[in-house]
mmCIF file with all atom_site columns, C-alpha atoms in Angstrom:
data_model
loop_
_atom_site.group_PDB
_atom_site.id
_atom_site.type_symbol
_atom_site.label_atom_id
_atom_site.label_alt_id
_atom_site.label_comp_id
_atom_site.label_asym_id
_atom_site.label_entity_id
_atom_site.label_seq_id
_atom_site.pdbx_PDB_ins_code
_atom_site.Cartn_x
_atom_site.Cartn_y
_atom_site.Cartn_z
_atom_site.occupancy
_atom_site.B_iso_or_equiv
_atom_site.pdbx_formal_charge
_atom_site.auth_seq_id
_atom_site.auth_comp_id
_atom_site.auth_asym_id
_atom_site.auth_atom_id
_atom_site.pdbx_PDB_model_num
ATOM 1   C CA . ARG A 1 1   ? 120.154 93.516  61.967  1.00 78.00 ? 27  ARG A CA 1
ATOM 2   C CA . TYR A 1 2   ? 117.353 95.974  61.135  1.00 82.00 ? 28  TYR A CA 1
ATOM 3   C CA . PRO A 1 3   ? 117.780 99.226  59.206  1.00 88.00 ? 29  PRO A CA 1
ATOM 4   C CA . VAL A 1 4   ? 116.393 101.377 62.036  1.00 91.00 ? 30  VAL A CA 1
ATOM 5   C CA . GLU A 1 5   ? 118.571 103.617 64.190  1.00 93.00 ? 31  GLU A CA 1
ATOM 6   C CA . VAL A 1 6   ? 117.450 103.419 67.816  1.00 92.00 ? 32  VAL A CA 1
ATOM 7   C CA . SER A 1 7   ? 118.121 105.828 70.661  1.00 94.00 ? 33  SER A CA 1
ATOM 8   C CA . VAL A 1 8   ? 117.129 105.741 74.310  1.00 93.00 ? 34  VAL A CA 1
ATOM 9   C CA . ARG A 1 9   ? 116.997 108.667 76.713  1.00 92.00 ? 35  ARG A CA 1
ATOM 10  C CA . SER A 1 10  ? 115.975 108.994 80.310  1.00 89.00 ? 36  SER A CA 1
ATOM 11  C CA . THR A 1 11  ? 114.946 112.039 82.298  1.00 86.00 ? 37  THR A CA 1
ATOM 12  C CA . SER A 1 12  ? 113.857 109.913 85.219  1.00 76.00 ? 38  SER A CA 1
ATOM 13  C CA . GLY A 1 13  ? 115.760 109.725 88.483  1.00 73.00 ? 39  GLY A CA 1
ATOM 14  C CA . GLN A 1 14  ? 117.116 106.535 89.933  1.00 75.00 ? 40  GLN A CA 1
ATOM 15  C CA . LEU A 1 15  ? 114.017 104.387 90.328  1.00 78.00 ? 41  LEU A CA 1
ATOM 16  C CA . ARG A 1 16  ? 114.356 100.937 91.801  1.00 81.00 ? 42  ARG A CA 1
ATOM 17  C CA . ILE A 1 17  ? 111.920 98.748  89.928  1.00 84.00 ? 43  ILE A CA 1
ATOM 18  C CA . ASP A 1 18  ? 110.995 95.211  90.909  1.00 85.00 ? 44  ASP A CA 1
ATOM 19  C CA . SER A 1 19  ? 112.559 92.695  88.499  1.00 87.00 ? 45  SER A CA 1
ATOM 20  C CA . ASP A 1 20  ? 109.151 91.313  87.410  1.00 90.00 ? 46  ASP A CA 1
ATOM 21  C CA . LEU A 1 21  ? 107.878 94.804  86.597  1.00 90.00 ? 47  LEU A CA 1
ATOM 22  C CA . ALA A 1 22  ? 111.153 95.723  84.886  1.00 90.00 ? 48  ALA A CA 1
ATOM 23  C CA . SER A 1 23  ? 110.893 92.568  82.777  1.00 92.00 ? 49  SER A CA 1
ATOM 24  C CA . MET A 1 24  ? 107.302 93.358  81.810  1.00 93.00 ? 50  MET A CA 1
ATOM 25  C CA . LEU A 1 25  ? 108.231 96.926  80.812  1.00 93.00 ? 51  LEU A CA 1
ATOM 26  C CA . TYR A 1 26  ? 111.252 95.662  78.864  1.00 93.00 ? 52  TYR A CA 1
ATOM 27  C CA . GLN A 1 27  ? 109.049 93.199  76.953  1.00 93.00 ? 53  GLN A CA 1
ATOM 28  C CA . ALA A 1 28  ? 106.517 95.947  76.226  1.00 94.00 ? 54  ALA A CA 1
ATOM 29  C CA . VAL A 1 29  ? 109.181 98.276  74.820  1.00 94.00 ? 55  VAL A CA 1
ATOM 30  C CA . ARG A 1 30  ? 110.691 95.395  72.841  1.00 93.00 ? 56  ARG A CA 1
ATOM 31  C CA . GLU A 1 31  ? 107.267 94.677  71.320  1.00 92.00 ? 57  GLU A CA 1
ATOM 32  C CA . LEU A 1 32  ? 106.875 98.349  70.387  1.00 93.00 ? 58  LEU A CA 1
ATOM 33  C CA . PHE A 1 33  ? 110.291 98.398  68.701  1.00 93.00 ? 59  PHE A CA 1
ATOM 34  C CA . MET A 1 34  ? 109.401 95.212  66.808  1.00 91.00 ? 60  MET A CA 1
ATOM 35  C CA . ASN A 1 35  ? 106.227 96.945  65.608  1.00 89.00 ? 61  ASN A CA 1
ATOM 36  C CA . VAL A 1 36  ? 108.393 99.815  64.341  1.00 91.00 ? 62  VAL A CA 1
ATOM 37  C CA . VAL A 1 37  ? 110.616 97.357  62.458  1.00 90.00 ? 63  VAL A CA 1
ATOM 38  C CA . LYS A 1 38  ? 107.703 95.366  61.008  1.00 87.00 ? 64  LYS A CA 1
ATOM 39  C CA . HIS A 1 39  ? 105.204 98.096  60.153  1.00 86.00 ? 65  HIS A CA 1
ATOM 40  C CA . ALA A 1 40  ? 106.501 101.661 60.367  1.00 89.00 ? 66  ALA A CA 1
ATOM 41  C CA . LYS A 1 41  ? 109.058 101.795 57.529  1.00 89.00 ? 67  LYS A CA 1
ATOM 42  C CA . ALA A 1 42  ? 110.980 104.073 59.892  1.00 92.00 ? 68  ALA A CA 1
ATOM 43  C CA . HIS A 1 43  ? 114.613 105.159 59.779  1.00 93.00 ? 69  HIS A CA 1
ATOM 44  C CA . HIS A 1 44  ? 114.808 106.186 63.432  1.00 94.00 ? 70  HIS A CA 1
ATOM 45  C CA . ALA A 1 45  ? 113.019 105.176 66.629  1.00 94.00 ? 71  ALA A CA 1
ATOM 46  C CA . GLU A 1 46  ? 113.425 106.462 70.160  1.00 95.00 ? 72  GLU A CA 1
ATOM 47  C CA . ALA A 1 47  ? 112.449 105.292 73.620  1.00 96.00 ? 73  ALA A CA 1
ATOM 48  C CA . ALA A 1 48  ? 112.174 107.950 76.319  1.00 96.00 ? 74  ALA A CA 1
ATOM 49  C CA . ILE A 1 49  ? 111.714 107.254 80.004  1.00 93.00 ? 75  ILE A CA 1
ATOM 50  C CA . GLY A 1 50  ? 110.586 109.927 82.449  1.00 92.00 ? 76  GLY A CA 1
ATOM 51  C CA . GLU A 1 51  ? 108.251 110.889 85.225  1.00 91.00 ? 77  GLU A CA 1
ATOM 52  C CA . ALA A 1 52  ? 105.301 113.281 85.103  1.00 91.00 ? 78  ALA A CA 1
ATOM 53  C CA . ASN A 1 53  ? 102.345 113.904 87.397  1.00 93.00 ? 79  ASN A CA 1
ATOM 54  C CA . GLY A 1 54  ? 103.215 110.974 89.658  1.00 91.00 ? 80  GLY A CA 1
ATOM 55  C CA . ARG A 1 55  ? 103.516 108.524 86.776  1.00 94.00 ? 81  ARG A CA 1
ATOM 56  C CA . LEU A 1 56  ? 106.353 106.656 85.104  1.00 93.00 ? 82  LEU A CA 1
ATOM 57  C CA . ILE A 1 57  ? 106.074 107.468 81.390  1.00 96.00 ? 83  ILE A CA 1
ATOM 58  C CA . ILE A 1 58  ? 107.755 105.464 78.641  1.00 96.00 ? 84  ILE A CA 1
ATOM 59  C CA . THR A 1 59  ? 107.312 106.635 75.062  1.00 95.00 ? 85  THR A CA 1
ATOM 60  C CA . VAL A 1 60  ? 108.415 104.926 71.887  1.00 95.00 ? 86  VAL A CA 1
ATOM 61  C CA . SER A 1 61  ? 108.274 107.120 68.810  1.00 94.00 ? 87  SER A CA 1
ATOM 62  C CA . ASP A 1 62  ? 109.392 106.721 65.217  1.00 93.00 ? 88  ASP A CA 1
ATOM 63  C CA . ASP A 1 63  ? 109.661 108.666 61.970  1.00 93.00 ? 89  ASP A CA 1
ATOM 64  C CA . GLY A 1 64  ? 107.764 106.106 59.919  1.00 92.00 ? 90  GLY A CA 1
ATOM 65  C CA . VAL A 1 65  ? 104.448 106.045 58.089  1.00 89.00 ? 91  VAL A CA 1
ATOM 66  C CA . GLY A 1 66  ? 102.457 106.851 61.231  1.00 83.00 ? 92  GLY A CA 1
ATOM 67  C CA . CYS A 1 67  ? 99.321  105.583 62.888  1.00 76.00 ? 93  CYS A CA 1
ATOM 68  C CA . PRO A 1 68  ? 96.056  105.563 60.964  1.00 60.00 ? 94  PRO A CA 1
ATOM 69  C CA . HIS A 1 69  ? 94.498  107.734 63.703  1.00 57.00 ? 95  HIS A CA 1
ATOM 70  C CA . PRO A 1 70  ? 94.995  108.385 67.425  1.00 53.00 ? 96  PRO A CA 1
ATOM 71  C CA . ILE A 1 71  ? 93.999  105.410 69.522  1.00 53.00 ? 97  ILE A CA 1
ATOM 72  C CA . ASP A 1 72  ? 93.311  105.324 73.230  1.00 49.00 ? 98  ASP A CA 1
ATOM 73  C CA . GLU A 1 73  ? 91.844  103.026 75.875  1.00 46.00 ? 99  GLU A CA 1
ATOM 74  C CA . ALA A 1 74  ? 88.295  103.462 74.607  1.00 42.00 ? 100 ALA A CA 1
ATOM 75  C CA . VAL A 1 75  ? 88.783  101.831 71.219  1.00 45.00 ? 101 VAL A CA 1
ATOM 76  C CA . ALA A 1 76  ? 90.211  98.551  70.064  1.00 48.00 ? 102 ALA A CA 1
ATOM 77  C CA . PHE A 1 77  ? 93.794  98.464  68.869  1.00 51.00 ? 103 PHE A CA 1
ATOM 78  C CA . PRO A 1 78  ? 94.101  98.189  65.098  1.00 52.00 ? 104 PRO A CA 1
ATOM 79  C CA . SER A 1 79  ? 96.280  95.121  64.911  1.00 55.00 ? 105 SER A CA 1
ATOM 80  C CA . GLY A 1 80  ? 97.897  92.282  66.697  1.00 58.00 ? 106 GLY A CA 1
ATOM 81  C CA . PHE A 1 81  ? 97.933  90.731  70.096  1.00 64.00 ? 107 PHE A CA 1
ATOM 82  C CA . GLY A 1 82  ? 101.055 92.642  71.175  1.00 83.00 ? 108 GLY A CA 1
ATOM 83  C CA . LEU A 1 83  ? 99.442  96.029  71.803  1.00 84.00 ? 109 LEU A CA 1
ATOM 84  C CA . PHE A 1 84  ? 96.388  94.422  73.370  1.00 83.00 ? 110 PHE A CA 1
ATOM 85  C CA . ASN A 1 85  ? 98.623  92.387  75.683  1.00 88.00 ? 111 ASN A CA 1
ATOM 86  C CA . ILE A 1 86  ? 100.620 95.472  76.694  1.00 91.00 ? 112 ILE A CA 1
ATOM 87  C CA . ARG A 1 87  ? 97.432  97.401  77.419  1.00 89.00 ? 113 ARG A CA 1
ATOM 88  C CA . GLU A 1 88  ? 95.957  94.614  79.558  1.00 89.00 ? 114 GLU A CA 1
ATOM 89  C CA . ARG A 1 89  ? 99.159  94.123  81.562  1.00 91.00 ? 115 ARG A CA 1
ATOM 90  C CA . LEU A 1 90  ? 99.436  97.856  82.251  1.00 93.00 ? 116 LEU A CA 1
ATOM 91  C CA . ARG A 1 91  ? 95.755  98.078  83.194  1.00 92.00 ? 117 ARG A CA 1
ATOM 92  C CA . SER A 1 92  ? 96.415  95.675  86.066  1.00 92.00 ? 118 SER A CA 1
ATOM 93  C CA . LEU A 1 93  ? 98.752  98.382  87.447  1.00 92.00 ? 119 LEU A CA 1
ATOM 94  C CA . ASP A 1 94  ? 96.325  101.253 86.759  1.00 94.00 ? 120 ASP A CA 1
ATOM 95  C CA . GLY A 1 95  ? 98.384  101.980 83.661  1.00 94.00 ? 121 GLY A CA 1
ATOM 96  C CA . HIS A 1 96  ? 97.519  103.272 80.213  1.00 92.00 ? 122 HIS A CA 1
ATOM 97  C CA . VAL A 1 97  ? 98.624  102.942 76.601  1.00 91.00 ? 123 VAL A CA 1
ATOM 98  C CA . VAL A 1 98  ? 97.979  105.770 74.148  1.00 89.00 ? 124 VAL A CA 1
ATOM 99  C CA . LEU A 1 99  ? 98.928  105.872 70.450  1.00 87.00 ? 125 LEU A CA 1
ATOM 100 C CA . SER A 1 100 ? 99.234  109.201 68.657  1.00 87.00 ? 126 SER A CA 1
ATOM 101 C CA . ALA A 1 101 ? 100.950 110.914 65.758  1.00 82.00 ? 127 ALA A CA 1
ATOM 102 C CA . SER A 1 102 ? 104.644 111.515 66.391  1.00 71.00 ? 128 SER A CA 1
ATOM 103 C CA . THR A 1 103 ? 106.189 114.965 66.099  1.00 72.00 ? 129 THR A CA 1
ATOM 104 C CA . ARG A 1 104 ? 108.464 113.402 63.479  1.00 69.00 ? 130 ARG A CA 1
ATOM 105 C CA . GLY A 1 105 ? 105.551 112.331 61.319  1.00 81.00 ? 131 GLY A CA 1
ATOM 106 C CA . GLY A 1 106 ? 105.471 108.737 62.527  1.00 90.00 ? 132 GLY A CA 1
ATOM 107 C CA . CYS A 1 107 ? 103.774 107.191 65.528  1.00 91.00 ? 133 CYS A CA 1
ATOM 108 C CA . THR A 1 108 ? 104.204 107.581 69.288  1.00 92.00 ? 134 THR A CA 1
ATOM 109 C CA . VAL A 1 109 ? 103.108 105.029 71.845  1.00 92.00 ? 135 VAL A CA 1
ATOM 110 C CA . GLU A 1 110 ? 102.996 106.193 75.448  1.00 94.00 ? 136 GLU A CA 1
ATOM 111 C CA . LEU A 1 111 ? 103.022 103.711 78.320  1.00 96.00 ? 137 LEU A CA 1
ATOM 112 C CA . SER A 1 112 ? 102.111 105.149 81.702  1.00 96.00 ? 138 SER A CA 1
ATOM 113 C CA . ILE A 1 113 ? 101.936 103.632 85.188  1.00 95.00 ? 139 ILE A CA 1
ATOM 114 C CA . PRO A 1 114 ? 101.649 105.294 88.591  1.00 94.00 ? 140 PRO A CA 1
ATOM 115 C CA . ILE A 1 115 ? 104.953 105.713 90.396  1.00 89.00 ? 141 ILE A CA 1
ATOM 116 C CA . THR A 1 116 ? 103.176 104.108 93.361  1.00 87.00 ? 142 THR A CA 1
ATOM 117 C CA . ALA A 1 117 ? 102.932 100.879 91.334  1.00 84.00 ? 143 ALA A CA 1
ATOM 118 C CA . VAL A 1 118 ? 106.711 100.925 91.095  1.00 80.00 ? 144 VAL A CA 1
ATOM 119 C CA . THR A 1 119 ? 107.292 101.812 94.745  1.00 64.00 ? 145 THR A CA 1
ATOM 120 C CA . GLU A 1 120 ? 104.570 99.487  96.070  1.00 51.00 ? 146 GLU A CA 1
ATOM 121 C CA . VAL A 1 121 ? 106.165 96.528  94.334  1.00 48.00 ? 147 VAL A CA 1
ATOM 122 C CA . GLN A 1 122 ? 109.570 97.640  95.567  1.00 44.00 ? 148 GLN A CA 1
ATOM 123 C CA . SER A 1 123 ? 108.459 98.225  99.158  1.00 47.00 ? 149 SER A CA 1
ATOM 124 C CA . GLY A 1 124 ? 106.736 94.832  99.176  1.00 46.00 ? 150 GLY A CA 1
ATOM 125 C CA . ALA A 1 125 ? 109.962 93.190  98.051  1.00 45.00 ? 151 ALA A CA 1
ATOM 126 C CA . GLN A 1 126 ? 111.945 95.133  100.654 1.00 44.00 ? 152 GLN A CA 1
ATOM 127 C CA . SER A 1 127 ? 109.633 94.231  103.517 1.00 41.00 ? 153 SER A CA 1
ATOM 128 C CA . GLY A 1 128 ? 109.871 90.580  102.525 1.00 43.00 ? 154 GLY A CA 1
ATOM 129 C CA . ALA A 1 129 ? 113.655 90.789  102.540 1.00 41.00 ? 155 ALA A CA 1
ATOM 130 C CA . GLN A 1 130 ? 113.628 92.410  105.988 1.00 41.00 ? 156 GLN A CA 1
ATOM 131 C CA . GLN A 1 131 ? 111.556 89.577  107.447 1.00 39.00 ? 157 GLN A CA 1
ATOM 132 C CA . GLU A 1 132 ? 114.067 86.904  106.445 1.00 37.00 ? 158 GLU A CA 1
#
């Protein structure tokens, strides 16, 4: 439907993520891909999922026109409610959103949450299931 080739790669192990958290992360990545389609003028976009330093890291990068400048937690996002909403939802999990120039000349958005946020949600769901 859109003229953007998309690829997804994972270097993460088998993480069991609570369905609510998985849904939130899916919606965040979907929003980032929609931003690529609407604004980046990109030909290719990629989502990468991995783990580093005790955190689940999801990056979405493209080969489009790029970000005006690197953006982090300390400054306001340049446009739209989508990025703001993603940042606020991740903050509730001690997460972060960082925008930077992509190695392909476009933009990269990195979403990061502690692995403990994933396992805490999971262990809470498991303990509830064990009580039934």
